[in-house]
Structures are given as C-alpha cells and as structure tokens.
Coordinates of C-alpha atoms in Angstrom, one line a residue:
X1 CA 84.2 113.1 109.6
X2 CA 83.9 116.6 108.9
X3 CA 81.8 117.6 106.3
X4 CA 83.6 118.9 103.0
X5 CA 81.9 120.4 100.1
X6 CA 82.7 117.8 97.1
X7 CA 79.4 118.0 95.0
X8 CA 79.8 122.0 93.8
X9 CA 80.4 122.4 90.5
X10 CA 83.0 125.1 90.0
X11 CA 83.3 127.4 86.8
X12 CA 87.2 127.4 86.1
X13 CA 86.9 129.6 83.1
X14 CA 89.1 132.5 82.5
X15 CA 92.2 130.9 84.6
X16 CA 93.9 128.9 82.2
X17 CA 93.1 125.5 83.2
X18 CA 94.8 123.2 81.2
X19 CA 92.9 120.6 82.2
X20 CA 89.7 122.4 80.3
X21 CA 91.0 124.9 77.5
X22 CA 92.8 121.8 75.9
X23 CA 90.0 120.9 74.0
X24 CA 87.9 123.3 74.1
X25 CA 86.2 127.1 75.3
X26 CA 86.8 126.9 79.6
X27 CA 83.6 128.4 80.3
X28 CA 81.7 125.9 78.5
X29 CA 80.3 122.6 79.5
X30 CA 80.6 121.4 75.3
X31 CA 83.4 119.3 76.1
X32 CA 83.6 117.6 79.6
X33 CA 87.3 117.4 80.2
X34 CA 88.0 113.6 82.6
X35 CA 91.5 113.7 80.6
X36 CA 94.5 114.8 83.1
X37 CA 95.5 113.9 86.1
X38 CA 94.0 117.3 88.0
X39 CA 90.9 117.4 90.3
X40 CA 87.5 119.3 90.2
X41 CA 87.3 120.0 93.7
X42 CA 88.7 123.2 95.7
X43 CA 91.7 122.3 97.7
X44 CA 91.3 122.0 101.4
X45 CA 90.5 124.8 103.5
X46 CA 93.3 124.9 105.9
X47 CA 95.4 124.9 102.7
X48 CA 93.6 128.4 101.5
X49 CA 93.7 129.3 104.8
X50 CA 97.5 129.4 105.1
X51 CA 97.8 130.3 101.8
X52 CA 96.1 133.3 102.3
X53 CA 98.4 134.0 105.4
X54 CA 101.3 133.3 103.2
X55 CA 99.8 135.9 100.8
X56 CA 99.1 138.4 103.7
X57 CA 102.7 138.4 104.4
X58 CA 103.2 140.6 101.2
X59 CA 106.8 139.4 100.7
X60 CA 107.7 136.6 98.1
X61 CA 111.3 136.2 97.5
X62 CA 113.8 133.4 96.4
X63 CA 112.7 131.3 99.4
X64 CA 114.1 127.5 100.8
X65 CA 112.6 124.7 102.0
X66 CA 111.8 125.4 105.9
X67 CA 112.7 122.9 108.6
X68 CA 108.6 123.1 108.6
X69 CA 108.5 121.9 105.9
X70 CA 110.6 119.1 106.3
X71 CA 109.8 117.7 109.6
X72 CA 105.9 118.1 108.8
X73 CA 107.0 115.6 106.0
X74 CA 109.2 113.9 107.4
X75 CA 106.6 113.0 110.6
X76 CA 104.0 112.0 107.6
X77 CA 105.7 109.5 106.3
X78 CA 106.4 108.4 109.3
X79 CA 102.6 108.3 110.6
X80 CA 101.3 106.8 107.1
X81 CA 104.3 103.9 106.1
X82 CA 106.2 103.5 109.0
X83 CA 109.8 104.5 107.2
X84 CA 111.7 107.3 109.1
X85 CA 113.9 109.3 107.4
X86 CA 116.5 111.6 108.1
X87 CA 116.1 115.6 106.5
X88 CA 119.3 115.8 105.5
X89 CA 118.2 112.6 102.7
X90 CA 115.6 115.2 101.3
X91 CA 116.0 117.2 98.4
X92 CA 113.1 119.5 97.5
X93 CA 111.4 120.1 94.0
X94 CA 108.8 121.7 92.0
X95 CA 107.6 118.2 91.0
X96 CA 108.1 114.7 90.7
X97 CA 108.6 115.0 86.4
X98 CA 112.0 116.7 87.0
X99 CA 112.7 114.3 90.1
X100 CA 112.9 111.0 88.1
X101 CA 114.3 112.9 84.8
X102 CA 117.5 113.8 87.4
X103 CA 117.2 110.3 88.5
X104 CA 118.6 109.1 85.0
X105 CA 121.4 111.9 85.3
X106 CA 122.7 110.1 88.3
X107 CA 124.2 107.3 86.4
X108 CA 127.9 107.6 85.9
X109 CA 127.9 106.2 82.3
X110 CA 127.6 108.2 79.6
X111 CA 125.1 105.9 77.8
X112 CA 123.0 103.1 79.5
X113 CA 119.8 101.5 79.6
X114 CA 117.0 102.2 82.1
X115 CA 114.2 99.9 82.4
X116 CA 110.7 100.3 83.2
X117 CA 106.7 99.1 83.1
X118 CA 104.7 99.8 80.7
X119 CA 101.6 101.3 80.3
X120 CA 102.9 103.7 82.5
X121 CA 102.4 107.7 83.0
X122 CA 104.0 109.2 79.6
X123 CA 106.8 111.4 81.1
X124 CA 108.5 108.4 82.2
X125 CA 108.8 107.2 78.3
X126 CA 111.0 109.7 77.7
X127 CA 112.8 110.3 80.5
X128 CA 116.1 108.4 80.0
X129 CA 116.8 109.7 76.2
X130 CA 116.4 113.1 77.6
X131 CA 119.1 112.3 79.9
X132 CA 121.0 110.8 76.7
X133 CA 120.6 107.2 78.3
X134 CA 118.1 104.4 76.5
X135 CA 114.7 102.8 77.6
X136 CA 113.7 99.2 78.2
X137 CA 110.0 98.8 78.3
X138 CA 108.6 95.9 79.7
X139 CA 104.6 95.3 79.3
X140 CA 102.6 94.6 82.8
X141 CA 100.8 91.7 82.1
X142 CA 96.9 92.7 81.5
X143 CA 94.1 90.1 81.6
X144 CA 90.3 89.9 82.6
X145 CA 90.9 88.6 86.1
X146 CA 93.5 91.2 87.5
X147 CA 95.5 94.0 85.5
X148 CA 99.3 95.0 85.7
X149 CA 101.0 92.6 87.2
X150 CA 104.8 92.8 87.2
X151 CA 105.9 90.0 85.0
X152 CA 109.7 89.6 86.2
X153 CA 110.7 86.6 83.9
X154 CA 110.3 89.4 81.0
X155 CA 112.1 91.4 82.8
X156 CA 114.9 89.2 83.1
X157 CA 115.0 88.1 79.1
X158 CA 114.9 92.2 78.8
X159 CA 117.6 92.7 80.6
X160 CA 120.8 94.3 79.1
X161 CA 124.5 94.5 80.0
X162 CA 124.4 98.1 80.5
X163 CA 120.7 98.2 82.5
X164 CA 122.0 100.4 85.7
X165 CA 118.4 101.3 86.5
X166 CA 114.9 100.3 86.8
X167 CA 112.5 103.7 87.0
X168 CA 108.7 102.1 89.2
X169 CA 105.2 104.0 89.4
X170 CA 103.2 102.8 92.8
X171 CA 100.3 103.3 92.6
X172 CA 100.7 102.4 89.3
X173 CA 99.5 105.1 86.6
X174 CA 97.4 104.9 84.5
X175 CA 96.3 100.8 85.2
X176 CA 95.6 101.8 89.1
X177 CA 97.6 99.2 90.6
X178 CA 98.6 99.3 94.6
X179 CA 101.6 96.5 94.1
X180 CA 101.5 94.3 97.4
X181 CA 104.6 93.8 99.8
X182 CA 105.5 90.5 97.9
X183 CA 105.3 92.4 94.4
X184 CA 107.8 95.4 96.1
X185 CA 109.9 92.3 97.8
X186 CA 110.4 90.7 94.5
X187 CA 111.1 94.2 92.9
X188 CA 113.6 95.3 95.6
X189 CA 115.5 92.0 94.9
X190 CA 115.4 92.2 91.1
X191 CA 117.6 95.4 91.4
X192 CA 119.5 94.3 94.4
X193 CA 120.3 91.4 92.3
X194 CA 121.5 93.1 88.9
X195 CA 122.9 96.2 90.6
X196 CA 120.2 98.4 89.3
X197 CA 119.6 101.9 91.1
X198 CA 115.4 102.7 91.2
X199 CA 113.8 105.4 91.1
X200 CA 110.1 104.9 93.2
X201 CA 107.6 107.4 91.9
X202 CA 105.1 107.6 94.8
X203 CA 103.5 110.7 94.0
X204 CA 99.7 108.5 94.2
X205 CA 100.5 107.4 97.5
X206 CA 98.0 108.9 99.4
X207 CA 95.4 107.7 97.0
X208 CA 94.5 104.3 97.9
X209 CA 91.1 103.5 97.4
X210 CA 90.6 99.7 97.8
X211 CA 90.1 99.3 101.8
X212 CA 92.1 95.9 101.2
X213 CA 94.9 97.5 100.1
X214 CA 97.8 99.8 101.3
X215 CA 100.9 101.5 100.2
X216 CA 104.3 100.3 101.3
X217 CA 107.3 102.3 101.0
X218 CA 109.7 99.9 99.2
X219 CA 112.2 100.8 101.9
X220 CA 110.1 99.1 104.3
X221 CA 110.0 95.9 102.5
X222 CA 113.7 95.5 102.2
X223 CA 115.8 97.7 104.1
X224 CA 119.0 97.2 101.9
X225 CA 117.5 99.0 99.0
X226 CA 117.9 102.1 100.6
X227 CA 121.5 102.6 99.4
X228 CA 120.0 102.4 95.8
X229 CA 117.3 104.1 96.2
X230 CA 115.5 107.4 95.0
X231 CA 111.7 107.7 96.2
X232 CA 109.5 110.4 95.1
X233 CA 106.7 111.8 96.6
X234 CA 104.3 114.7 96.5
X235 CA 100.9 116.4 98.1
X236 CA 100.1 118.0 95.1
X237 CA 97.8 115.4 94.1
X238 CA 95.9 113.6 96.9
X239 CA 96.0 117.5 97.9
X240 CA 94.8 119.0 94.3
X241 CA 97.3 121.9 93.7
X242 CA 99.4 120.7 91.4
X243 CA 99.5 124.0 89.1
X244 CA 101.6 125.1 92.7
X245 CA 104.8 122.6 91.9
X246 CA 105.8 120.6 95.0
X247 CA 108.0 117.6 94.8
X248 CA 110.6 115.8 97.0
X249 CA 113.5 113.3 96.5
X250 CA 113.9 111.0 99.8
X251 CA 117.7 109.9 99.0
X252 CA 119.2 107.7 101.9
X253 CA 122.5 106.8 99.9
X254 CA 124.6 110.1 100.4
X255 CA 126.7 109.4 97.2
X256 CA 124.1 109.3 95.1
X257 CA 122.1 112.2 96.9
X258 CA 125.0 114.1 95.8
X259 CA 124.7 113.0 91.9
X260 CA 121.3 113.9 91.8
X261 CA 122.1 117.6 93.7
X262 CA 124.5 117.8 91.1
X263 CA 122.3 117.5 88.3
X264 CA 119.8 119.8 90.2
X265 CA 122.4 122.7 90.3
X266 CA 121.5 125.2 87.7
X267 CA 118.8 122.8 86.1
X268 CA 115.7 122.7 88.4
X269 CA 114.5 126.1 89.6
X270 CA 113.7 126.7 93.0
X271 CA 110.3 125.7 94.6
X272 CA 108.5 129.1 95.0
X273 CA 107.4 130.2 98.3
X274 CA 103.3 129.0 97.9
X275 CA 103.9 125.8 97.0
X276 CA 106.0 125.1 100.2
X277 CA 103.1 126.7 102.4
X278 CA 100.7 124.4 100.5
X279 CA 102.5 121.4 101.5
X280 CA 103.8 122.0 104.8
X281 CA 99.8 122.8 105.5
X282 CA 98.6 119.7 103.9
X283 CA 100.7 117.4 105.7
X284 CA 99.8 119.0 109.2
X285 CA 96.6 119.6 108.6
X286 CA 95.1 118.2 105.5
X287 CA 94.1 114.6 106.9
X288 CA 90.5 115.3 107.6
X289 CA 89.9 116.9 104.1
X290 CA 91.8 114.1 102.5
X291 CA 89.8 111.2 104.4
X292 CA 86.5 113.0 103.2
X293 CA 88.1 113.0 99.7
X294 CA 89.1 109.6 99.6
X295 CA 85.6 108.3 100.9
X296 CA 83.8 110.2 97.7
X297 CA 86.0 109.1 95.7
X298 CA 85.6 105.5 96.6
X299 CA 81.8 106.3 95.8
X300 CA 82.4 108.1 92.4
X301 CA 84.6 105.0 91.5
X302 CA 81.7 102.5 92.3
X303 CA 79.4 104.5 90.2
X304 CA 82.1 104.4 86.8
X305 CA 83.1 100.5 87.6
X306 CA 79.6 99.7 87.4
X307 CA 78.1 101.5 84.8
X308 CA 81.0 101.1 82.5
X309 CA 81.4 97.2 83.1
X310 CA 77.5 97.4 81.8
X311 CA 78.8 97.9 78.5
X312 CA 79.0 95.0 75.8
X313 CA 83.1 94.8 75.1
X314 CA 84.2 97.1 77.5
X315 CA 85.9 96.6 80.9
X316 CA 87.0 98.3 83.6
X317 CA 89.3 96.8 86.4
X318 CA 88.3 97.9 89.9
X319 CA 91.3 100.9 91.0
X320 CA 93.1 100.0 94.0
X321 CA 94.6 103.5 94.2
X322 CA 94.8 107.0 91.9
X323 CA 91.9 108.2 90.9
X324 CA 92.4 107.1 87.3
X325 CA 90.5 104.5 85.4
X326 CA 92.0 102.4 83.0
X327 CA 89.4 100.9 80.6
X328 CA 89.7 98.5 78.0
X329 CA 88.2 100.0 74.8
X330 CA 89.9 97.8 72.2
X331 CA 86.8 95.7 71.0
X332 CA 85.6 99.3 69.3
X333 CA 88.1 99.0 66.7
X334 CA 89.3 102.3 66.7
X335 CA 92.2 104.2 65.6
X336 CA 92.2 106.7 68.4
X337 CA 89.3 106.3 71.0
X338 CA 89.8 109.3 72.6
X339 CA 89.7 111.4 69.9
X340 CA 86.8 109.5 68.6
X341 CA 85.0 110.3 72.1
X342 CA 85.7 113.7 71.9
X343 CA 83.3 114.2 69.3
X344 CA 80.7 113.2 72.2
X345 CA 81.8 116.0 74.2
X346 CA 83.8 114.2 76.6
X347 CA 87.9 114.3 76.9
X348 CA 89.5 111.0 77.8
X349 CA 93.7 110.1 78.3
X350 CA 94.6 108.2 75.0
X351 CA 95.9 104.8 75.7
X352 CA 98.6 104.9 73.3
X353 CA 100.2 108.0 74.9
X354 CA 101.2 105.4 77.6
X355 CA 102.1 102.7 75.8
X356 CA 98.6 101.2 76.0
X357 CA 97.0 101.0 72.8
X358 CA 93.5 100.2 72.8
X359 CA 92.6 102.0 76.1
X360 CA 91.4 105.4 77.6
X361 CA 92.1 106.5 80.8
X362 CA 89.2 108.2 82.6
X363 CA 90.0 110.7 85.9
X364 CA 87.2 110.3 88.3
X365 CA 87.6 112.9 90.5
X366 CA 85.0 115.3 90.1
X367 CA 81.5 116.6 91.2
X368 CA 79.5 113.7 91.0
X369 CA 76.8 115.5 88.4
X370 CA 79.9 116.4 86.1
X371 CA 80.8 112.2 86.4
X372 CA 77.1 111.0 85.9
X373 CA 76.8 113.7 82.7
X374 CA 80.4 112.1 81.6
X375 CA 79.5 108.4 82.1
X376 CA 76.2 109.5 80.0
X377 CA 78.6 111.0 76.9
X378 CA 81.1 108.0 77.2
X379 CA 78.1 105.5 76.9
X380 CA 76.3 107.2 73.6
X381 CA 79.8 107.6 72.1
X382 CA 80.2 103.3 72.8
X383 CA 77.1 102.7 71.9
X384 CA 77.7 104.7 68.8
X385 CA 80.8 103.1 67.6
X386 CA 79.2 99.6 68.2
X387 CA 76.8 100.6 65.6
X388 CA 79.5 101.6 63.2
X389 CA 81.5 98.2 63.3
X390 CA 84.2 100.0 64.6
X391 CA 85.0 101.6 61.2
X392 CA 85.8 104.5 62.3

C-alpha cells in the first residue's frame, strides 16, 4: 500500500470552510469542529494532479459530462458491485441533495406521500414538502445489541393510500449501518409490492469500514427493481471534495429518467468543469489513496468506539460504513448535547436535527491528534454533565 500522508494537520483558515467558521474563528483550534460530514485530509494526489492540468488548460466554460467521465464510472461500479449500467441511464449532477429532491418531482400526482427511515441525514426530512408532496417517517429500530434495523411491520401500519415512494440512505447516515442483501431483498420487495418508486442514496458507498460487511447495489439483489428505481451516488465523499459538487442519477427505467430530466431542466445548474475532472480522476485512479484512507479510518474508528464505550451511560455502536459515529448521549439529560459540548470546545451533529433526539453524531475522519484532542474535550464535557445531574 502506498504510503499517504493522513496524520498532518492542515490550517484551513482563511478559505471559508464551513466545516470550521460555523462555530467559531477558522484559524483557531478553540473549537474543534467533528460536526459535518467533510474530511480533514487533502484529497488524493492524482486528484490535484489533474486538477491542476485541468487548471493549466486556462479555459473553463459551460462544460458537459465527458464520455470520460461516464465510462470511468460506469466501469467502477462495475468493478466494485457487479451492476453494469448503460450511459445513456446516467444523468449528471452537482450533488446527491438536489438528486433525491428531483426524485420526489418525479411523481405524477400533485400531492402524495413519500416514506422514509428515520434518524436519517436531515436533507432528506424535507425533501418531499419541498417538492409539495408529504413525508412518512418511520423510526429504525435502535437497541444495545445492534442499531437501525429496518423494522418493515411499521412500515406497513405506516403505509398510506397515496405512498408512491420510499426515499433509502445505504450506508445509512448518521446511525452507520451497511444494510445486508436480505435487508435490501426485503426492501426491494416492500416497494415492488406497494408500487412505490425508491430513490437509493448511495453517496457512502465507498465507505465501508467493517471487513464483514459490503455494499450491494439494490439492483443486484433484485433485478426487477430496476424499472422503479433511482440510485445516487457520488466521489465526493470517500474522495473528500465535496465543496467541488459532483453527483449522479443511475436511472434504468427510461420513463421515469425522463421525469426526473424534466425536473432538472432549468432547475439544477450544470456541473462545473473541476468537479467532473475530480471525479473522472478519482474513479480511475483514486483506489490506492482510498484503500490507505479506509485502513486509517478503520484505526481512528477503533480508537472513538473504545474510548467512548469507556464512558458510564454512553454508547457507541461499532460503524459498518461512513465515517460517522452515532452515539447515544441520552442518559445526560440534556436539552441539546451538542450545544452543551460546544462549550468544551468541541462541535458535534445534533441528534435531533435527524430525527434522533438524545444523540450526537461524531465525524471521525481527521488527523488522528485532532481526534485524540476531540475524544479528550468530549470526555470532560460527559464527565461534566454527569456531575451536574443532567440539569443543564
């Protein structure tokens, strides 16, 4: 394995990263930022590398996606899930947020219900009203011995005459989940059952941590979903340059591809020219880098799992994939633990914001000094509130 350079601390100040001006000065270390879903580490080499090519070129124009592009793509989902796909089932954008907020445009009904998980990554919650259609949320079922499980007899009593879609997050954000094949076969035949389109946000695919685990296209598992179907997926993530905007829409069912180009047109701007070197470069040649991420991850993730499951009333289930960590904060009592941690200098996810009251969720990936120093801040601020009787 090559060796990649994930223990340098980086100063970010003066760029604008959200990720640390949110809550405080960006050139500070006051407030260690573990909140959103972006990570401390430079992006691959041959990802500046062609980005700096790209740049070289001088020229930067309204720009489509390049058959590059696609078949680099196209070839990587092939390699990593076995599911081959055609191009012409592709439609590029600057994100996976605007893919599964077009998803609920592609209903024909002026006014239906769209169900999905919760605690589950905070766009989603609002995604159908913006598209004038109404949620269903149906709590994961959350225990001691295994966390978000899909808990389909709920989802059945849930169920509404005018359900016409069911909107899935695998890897599962924020609980970590990697659903099995038997968990996607069950899902796939829930909608195939009730006639319910689903939108598959995949963008955490390439994030699977537990060895004993592995991602499965829902495609794979049952073939006929495919003509219902609308899979997102992303580099920007496992690849770290989300600030860049690169998304795509895998649409088999050429019906509904065209419902959901319809609701592109005119809505969605155009992916810029950067981002589409990014990703074409990551998928060709970003497997070594991500490998080397994946394995100090897998280390930085020991090192939280232990040391926060040391902690009188607090737990931690192991990730399977994301680089998230969902832990369970609720015996502190507190009105809003995140905001209550801040004040120890360290910026967590609130639980609520996903529908999971009681919980932070912690992002891992980061120089391993900047995660020991954050584990340090989360433990006085417990340790702290234990003191207090949760009063505050």
């Amino acid at each position: 394995m090559i060796d990649f350079d994930f223990d340098t601390r980086s100063n970010r100040g003066g760029t604008g990263a959200t990720k640390w001006t949110r809550y405080g000065p960006d050139d500070r270390d006051e407030m260690l930022p573990f909140w959103v879903a972006d990570m401390d580490f430079q992006v691959a080499p041959v990802i500046q590398e062609a980005l700096q090519a790209r740049l070289d070129h001088g020229f930067f124009g309204y720009s489509e996606p390049t058959a590059g592009l696609s078949e680099a793509f196209i070839e990587w989902l092939r390699a990593q899930y076995a599911w081959q796909v055609h191009e012409d089932w592709l439609v590029w954008l600057p994100g996976v947020v605007p893919g599964f907020n077009l998803a609920c445009a592609v209903l024909e009904e002026q006014s239906a219900s769209i169900m999905m998980n919760t605690p589950v990554y905070y766009p989603f919650l609002d995604a159908p009203q913006n598209m004038g259609h109404r949620p269903i949320y149906v709590p994961l079922t959350q225990d001691t011995s295994r966390p978000a499980e899909i808990d389909f007899d709920l989802m059945r009593t849930r169920l509404e005459k005018d359900t016409r879609m069911f909107l899935a997050c695998n890897p599962q954000n924020p609980t970590g989940r990697v659903y099995s094949k038997n968990e996607l076969k069950k899902l796939a035949e829930f909608c195939l059952a009730h006639d319910l389109l689903i939108c598959s946000d995949e963008i955490h695919s390439p994030l699977v941590l537990d060895t004993k685990c592995a991602h499965h296209a829902i495609a794979t598992v049952v073939p006929d979903i495919e003509s219902k179907l609308i899979a997102l997926f992303a580099p920007s993530k496992a690849w770290n340059f989300a600030g860049l905007g690169c998304g795509v829409a895998v649409i088999p069912d050429a019906r509904l591809r065209t419902r959901f180009r319809a609701a592109h047109n005119g809505f969605v701007p155009m992916m810029n020219p950067m981002s589409m070197t990014a990703a074409e470069a990551a998928y060709r040649h970003g497997e070594p880098w991500r490998q080397a991420l994946l394995a100090y991850l897998r280390d930085n993730h020991r090192i939280l799992h232990e040391r926060v499951n040391t902690l009188p009333g607090i737990h931690m289930h192991a990730v399977e994939g994301t680089y998230l960590a969902w832990i369970d904060v609720s015996s502190l009592q507190l009105s809003s633990p995140a905001q209550w941690l801040r004040s120890f200098g360290i910026a967590l996810s609130e639980g609520a914001q996903f529908q999971g009251p009681g919980y932070v969720r912690f992002n891992f990936a980061c120089p391993r000094s900047m995660l020991r120093e954050g584990i340090e801040r989360f433990e006085t601020g417990v340790r702290t509130a234990n003191e207090r009787g949760g009063s505050a």
